Coordinates of C-alpha atoms in Angstrom, one line a residue:
G1 CA 0.0 0.0 0.0
C2 CA 1.0 3.4 1.3
A3 CA 4.6 4.4 1.8
Q4 CA 5.6 5.6 5.3
K5 CA 6.2 9.0 6.2
Y6 CA 9.9 10.0 6.7
I7 CA 12.3 12.8 7.1
V8 CA 15.4 13.0 4.8
K9 CA 18.5 14.0 6.6
N10 CA 21.1 13.2 4.3
Y11 CA 20.2 13.9 0.6
F12 CA 23.4 12.7 -0.7
Y13 CA 22.9 9.1 0.5
Y14 CA 19.0 9.4 -0.3
Y15 CA 19.6 9.9 -3.8
L16 CA 22.4 7.8 -4.2
F17 CA 20.7 4.9 -3.1
K18 CA 17.5 5.7 -4.8
F19 CA 19.2 6.0 -8.1
S20 CA 21.2 2.8 -7.3
A21 CA 17.8 0.8 -6.5
A22 CA 16.8 1.7 -10.0
L23 CA 19.7 0.1 -11.6
G24 CA 18.0 -3.2 -10.6
E25 CA 14.8 -2.3 -12.2
E26 CA 13.0 -2.2 -15.7
I27 CA 14.4 1.2 -16.7
F28 CA 17.9 0.1 -16.4
Y29 CA 17.2 -3.2 -18.2
I30 CA 15.2 -1.5 -21.0
T31 CA 18.3 1.0 -21.6
F32 CA 21.3 -0.6 -20.8
L33 CA 20.9 -4.0 -22.3
P34 CA 19.8 -2.7 -25.7
F35 CA 22.4 0.0 -25.5
T36 CA 25.0 -2.9 -25.2
Y37 CA 23.6 -4.5 -28.4
W38 CA 23.5 -1.5 -30.6
N39 CA 26.7 0.1 -29.6
I40 CA 29.2 -2.5 -28.0
D41 CA 29.0 -6.0 -29.4
H42 CA 26.1 -8.5 -30.2
S43 CA 27.8 -11.5 -28.4
V44 CA 28.2 -9.4 -25.2
S45 CA 24.6 -8.6 -25.2
R46 CA 23.5 -12.2 -26.0
R47 CA 25.4 -13.6 -23.0
M48 CA 24.2 -10.8 -20.8
I49 CA 20.6 -11.4 -21.6
I50 CA 20.9 -15.1 -21.3
I51 CA 22.5 -14.9 -17.9
W52 CA 20.0 -12.2 -16.7
S53 CA 16.9 -14.4 -17.9
I54 CA 18.0 -17.5 -16.2
V55 CA 19.3 -15.7 -13.0
M56 CA 16.1 -13.7 -12.5
Y57 CA 13.7 -16.6 -13.3
I58 CA 15.5 -18.7 -10.5
G59 CA 15.6 -15.6 -8.2
Q60 CA 11.9 -14.9 -8.6
V61 CA 10.8 -18.4 -8.3
S62 CA 12.9 -19.0 -5.1
K63 CA 11.4 -15.9 -3.4
D64 CA 7.8 -17.6 -3.7
I65 CA 9.0 -21.1 -2.7
L66 CA 10.9 -20.0 0.4
K67 CA 8.5 -17.3 1.4
W68 CA 10.7 -15.6 3.6
P69 CA 9.1 -12.1 4.7
R70 CA 10.7 -8.8 4.0
P71 CA 12.0 -6.8 7.0
L72 CA 9.4 -5.6 9.7
S73 CA 8.5 -2.0 9.3
P74 CA 9.0 -0.7 12.0
P75 CA 11.9 -1.0 13.0
V76 CA 12.9 -0.3 9.2
V77 CA 11.5 2.5 7.2
K78 CA 10.5 1.3 3.8
L79 CA 11.1 3.8 0.9
E80 CA 9.3 1.8 -1.8
M81 CA 5.6 1.0 -2.5
R82 CA 6.3 -2.6 -2.9
T83 CA 6.3 -3.4 0.8
D84 CA 4.5 -6.7 1.6
A85 CA 3.7 -7.7 -1.9
E86 CA 6.6 -9.7 -2.4
Y87 CA 8.7 -12.1 -0.2
G88 CA 12.3 -11.0 0.4
M89 CA 14.8 -13.9 0.2
P90 CA 17.0 -13.7 -2.2
S91 CA 17.2 -10.2 -3.4
T92 CA 16.6 -10.1 -7.1
H93 CA 18.1 -6.7 -7.3
A94 CA 21.4 -8.2 -5.8
M95 CA 21.2 -11.2 -8.3
A96 CA 20.5 -8.8 -11.3
A97 CA 23.2 -6.6 -10.4
T98 CA 25.8 -9.1 -9.9
A99 CA 24.8 -11.0 -13.1
I100 CA 24.9 -8.1 -15.2
S101 CA 28.0 -6.5 -13.9
F102 CA 30.2 -9.5 -13.8
S103 CA 28.8 -11.1 -17.1
F104 CA 29.8 -8.0 -18.7
L105 CA 33.2 -8.0 -17.3
T106 CA 33.8 -11.7 -18.3
A107 CA 32.2 -11.1 -21.9
T108 CA 34.3 -8.2 -22.9
T109 CA 37.6 -8.8 -20.9
N110 CA 38.9 -11.0 -23.7
Q111 CA 37.7 -8.8 -26.5
Y112 CA 38.4 -5.4 -25.6
K113 CA 41.5 -3.6 -24.3
Y114 CA 40.8 -2.3 -21.0
P115 CA 42.5 -2.9 -17.7
F116 CA 40.9 -5.8 -16.1
E117 CA 41.3 -4.4 -12.7
L118 CA 39.4 -1.3 -13.5
G119 CA 36.7 -3.5 -14.9
L120 CA 36.6 -5.7 -11.8
V121 CA 36.4 -2.6 -9.7
A122 CA 33.6 -1.2 -11.9
A123 CA 31.6 -4.6 -11.5
F124 CA 32.1 -4.7 -7.9
V125 CA 31.1 -1.2 -7.1
F126 CA 28.1 -1.3 -9.5
S127 CA 26.7 -4.6 -7.7
M128 CA 27.8 -3.2 -4.2
L129 CA 25.7 -0.1 -4.7
V130 CA 22.5 -2.0 -5.7
C131 CA 22.9 -4.3 -2.9
L132 CA 23.4 -1.5 -0.3
S133 CA 20.5 0.3 -2.0
R134 CA 18.0 -2.5 -0.8
L135 CA 19.2 -2.3 2.8
Y136 CA 19.0 1.5 2.7
T137 CA 15.4 1.5 1.2
G138 CA 14.4 -1.1 4.0
M139 CA 13.3 -3.6 1.2
H140 CA 15.7 -6.5 2.2
T141 CA 17.7 -7.9 5.3
V142 CA 21.4 -8.3 4.9
L143 CA 21.0 -12.1 4.5
D144 CA 18.7 -11.5 1.7
V145 CA 21.3 -9.3 -0.1
I146 CA 24.0 -11.7 0.6
G147 CA 22.0 -14.7 -0.5
G148 CA 21.1 -13.0 -3.8
A149 CA 24.7 -12.0 -4.6
L150 CA 26.0 -15.5 -3.8
I151 CA 23.3 -17.4 -5.7
S152 CA 23.9 -15.1 -8.9
A153 CA 27.8 -15.8 -8.2
V154 CA 27.3 -19.6 -8.3
L155 CA 25.0 -19.5 -11.4
L156 CA 27.6 -17.5 -13.2
M157 CA 30.4 -19.9 -12.4
L158 CA 28.1 -23.0 -13.5
L159 CA 27.0 -21.3 -16.6
Y160 CA 30.1 -19.8 -17.7
P161 CA 31.5 -23.1 -19.0
A162 CA 28.5 -23.6 -21.3
W163 CA 28.3 -20.0 -22.5
D164 CA 29.8 -20.6 -26.1
M165 CA 27.5 -23.8 -26.4
I166 CA 24.4 -22.0 -25.7
D167 CA 25.1 -19.1 -27.7
H168 CA 25.8 -21.1 -30.8
L169 CA 22.5 -23.3 -30.2
L170 CA 20.6 -19.9 -30.0
L171 CA 22.1 -18.9 -33.3
T172 CA 22.1 -22.0 -35.4
S173 CA 19.4 -24.5 -34.1
P174 CA 16.2 -24.5 -36.3
F175 CA 14.3 -25.3 -33.0
C176 CA 15.6 -21.8 -31.4
P177 CA 12.4 -19.8 -32.3
L178 CA 9.9 -22.5 -31.2
L179 CA 11.7 -23.4 -28.1
S180 CA 12.4 -19.6 -27.1
I181 CA 8.8 -19.0 -26.9
V182 CA 7.3 -22.2 -25.6
V183 CA 9.6 -23.1 -22.8
P184 CA 9.4 -19.4 -21.3
L185 CA 5.4 -19.5 -21.7
V186 CA 5.4 -23.0 -20.0
L187 CA 7.5 -21.7 -17.2
C188 CA 5.1 -18.6 -16.8
Y189 CA 1.8 -20.6 -16.6
N190 CA 3.4 -23.2 -14.1
Y191 CA 4.8 -20.3 -12.0
P192 CA 4.4 -21.3 -8.1
K193 CA 0.9 -20.2 -6.9
L194 CA 0.5 -18.0 -3.8
D195 CA -2.5 -17.6 -1.5
Y196 CA -2.4 -13.8 -2.7
Y197 CA -1.6 -11.6 -5.6
S198 CA 2.0 -11.0 -6.0
P199 CA 3.8 -9.0 -8.7
T200 CA 6.7 -11.6 -8.9
R201 CA 4.7 -13.7 -11.6
G202 CA 4.1 -10.7 -13.8
D203 CA 7.7 -9.6 -13.4
T204 CA 9.1 -13.0 -14.4
T205 CA 6.9 -13.0 -17.3
T206 CA 8.0 -9.7 -18.2
I207 CA 11.8 -10.6 -18.0
L208 CA 11.3 -14.2 -19.9
G209 CA 9.1 -12.3 -22.5
A210 CA 11.9 -9.7 -23.2
G211 CA 14.4 -12.7 -23.2
A212 CA 12.3 -14.6 -25.6
G213 CA 11.9 -11.8 -28.3
A214 CA 15.5 -11.1 -28.1
T215 CA 16.4 -14.7 -28.5
V216 CA 14.4 -15.0 -31.6
G217 CA 15.9 -11.6 -32.8
F218 CA 19.4 -13.0 -32.5
W219 CA 18.3 -16.1 -34.5
L220 CA 16.7 -14.1 -37.3
N221 CA 19.8 -11.8 -37.7
N222 CA 22.2 -14.7 -37.7
Q223 CA 20.1 -16.8 -40.3
Y224 CA 19.1 -13.9 -42.7
A225 CA 21.1 -10.7 -41.9
A226 CA 24.9 -9.6 -41.6
P227 CA 26.0 -8.7 -37.9
A228 CA 25.0 -5.0 -37.6
Y229 CA 27.4 -4.1 -35.0
T230 CA 31.0 -5.8 -34.6
G231 CA 32.1 -3.6 -31.6
E232 CA 34.8 -2.1 -34.0
N233 CA 33.6 1.5 -33.4
L234 CA 33.8 1.2 -29.7
Q235 CA 36.9 -0.5 -28.4
L236 CA 36.6 1.0 -25.0
G237 CA 39.8 2.9 -25.2
I238 CA 39.6 6.6 -24.2
P239 CA 41.9 7.9 -27.0
L240 CA 39.7 6.2 -29.7
I241 CA 36.5 7.7 -28.5
T242 CA 36.1 10.7 -30.9
S243 CA 33.3 13.1 -30.9
K244 CA 32.1 11.4 -34.2
I245 CA 31.6 8.1 -32.5
V246 CA 30.0 9.7 -29.5
V247 CA 27.6 11.4 -31.8
V248 CA 26.8 8.0 -33.5
V249 CA 26.3 6.3 -30.3
L250 CA 24.0 8.6 -28.9
A251 CA 21.9 8.8 -32.1
R252 CA 21.6 5.0 -32.1
F253 CA 20.7 5.0 -28.6
F254 CA 18.0 7.7 -28.8
V255 CA 16.5 6.4 -31.9
G256 CA 16.4 2.8 -30.5
I257 CA 14.8 3.9 -27.2
F258 CA 12.2 5.7 -28.9
V259 CA 11.3 2.7 -30.9
V260 CA 11.4 0.2 -27.9
L261 CA 9.3 2.6 -25.8
L262 CA 6.7 3.1 -28.8
T263 CA 6.5 -0.7 -29.2
R264 CA 6.0 -1.2 -25.6
Q265 CA 3.3 1.3 -25.3
L266 CA 1.5 0.2 -28.6
M267 CA 1.5 -3.4 -27.8
K268 CA 0.4 -2.8 -24.1
S269 CA -2.7 -1.0 -25.6
V270 CA -3.3 -3.7 -28.1
V271 CA -2.8 -6.7 -26.3
L272 CA -5.0 -5.4 -23.3
G273 CA -7.6 -4.3 -25.7
M274 CA -7.9 -7.8 -27.2
L275 CA -7.7 -9.4 -24.0
G276 CA -10.5 -7.2 -22.3
Y277 CA -12.6 -7.9 -25.3
R278 CA -12.1 -11.8 -25.0
Y279 CA -12.6 -11.9 -21.2
K280 CA -15.2 -9.0 -21.0
F281 CA -13.4 -6.7 -18.8
P282 CA -12.5 -2.9 -18.9
I283 CA -8.7 -2.2 -19.5
G284 CA -8.7 0.1 -16.4
D285 CA -9.6 -3.0 -14.1
L286 CA -6.6 -3.9 -12.1
E287 CA -7.8 -7.1 -10.7
A288 CA -8.8 -8.6 -13.7
R289 CA -5.4 -7.8 -15.3
R290 CA -3.8 -9.8 -12.4
R291 CA -5.6 -13.1 -13.5
L292 CA -3.3 -15.7 -14.9
E293 CA -5.0 -15.9 -18.2
V294 CA -4.8 -12.1 -18.7
E295 CA -1.6 -11.3 -17.0
V296 CA 0.7 -14.0 -18.5
P297 CA -0.3 -13.2 -22.3
Y298 CA -0.4 -9.6 -21.7
K299 CA 3.1 -9.3 -20.1
F300 CA 4.7 -12.0 -22.4
I301 CA 3.4 -10.7 -25.8
T302 CA 4.1 -7.1 -24.7
Y303 CA 7.7 -7.6 -23.8
S304 CA 8.6 -10.3 -26.4
S305 CA 7.6 -7.6 -29.0
V306 CA 9.8 -5.0 -27.1
G307 CA 12.7 -7.7 -27.2
F308 CA 12.4 -8.5 -30.8
S309 CA 12.1 -4.6 -31.9
A310 CA 15.3 -4.1 -30.0
T311 CA 17.4 -6.6 -31.8
V312 CA 15.6 -6.6 -35.2
I313 CA 13.5 -3.4 -36.0
V314 CA 16.0 -1.1 -34.4
P315 CA 19.2 -2.3 -36.2
L316 CA 17.1 -2.1 -39.5
L317 CA 16.4 1.4 -38.8
H318 CA 19.9 2.3 -37.9
K319 CA 20.8 0.9 -41.1
L320 CA 18.4 2.8 -42.8
L321 CA 19.4 6.0 -41.2
G322 CA 23.2 5.6 -42.1
L323 CA 24.1 5.0 -38.2
M324 CA 25.8 1.8 -38.6

């Protein structure tokens, strides 16, 4: 329900950790992951999205299986609206931050020339800020955060040896498009049931849908189009970052984000309208939108369209605009 009343005494920490908390939410995923695909390297983006999807699914399901409550308030002050709607253990913010930062480091360290120590520090600082933000905002205990980071680290170590094999199968297998859609849908429809509504199922469907759409896009690009970006324009070396490269990078990003956000808004309206007509409920009916037969197709179709648009439509538009 309602956020607690509180007085901010240290604005530096307040805005630092509020911003850090956003690094584990949709606004970050929908900007950083596509940015990597458009401007850095396809292979880096593919690996990050694979890891992100697997780690987040396991984290979300673990919450609803373990059913560990979030910190009691009081004594903590909760700075976010999602207070008792979700369980706490493990912290999926900590899992996502650890997975994204260290998978990015691992995927780029052998491809680009930059000091490994600098990358390691950046990954550690990024994940640490997100983890600390969950404590500051009162949303998780220390155990939740440590558990999330450790689970993510273990999954990274287990998946790393299979990265190249998984990536090869996703790009070349004729069954990839079908499995990329069917498997996530089955997982979403068979998500653990709770006695009350929790946004975890919807969030999980959003993540798996985006990953499914992106994976289909990866496969199509590999089958029918030449790689749009090879990373040659952005070698992560400061002397090579010229004003021209900066302009191109920013142009790709803003054009891409506009298309992605437009796709999300259009698909939300279209899919909700169709489901509302099918199940006889007004679009503004929040309770109806939380039903399994509505929430899963609504979230999955919308965000798979976003993933597909980011990996197929946006690169084509970049090519037409001469931004490659």
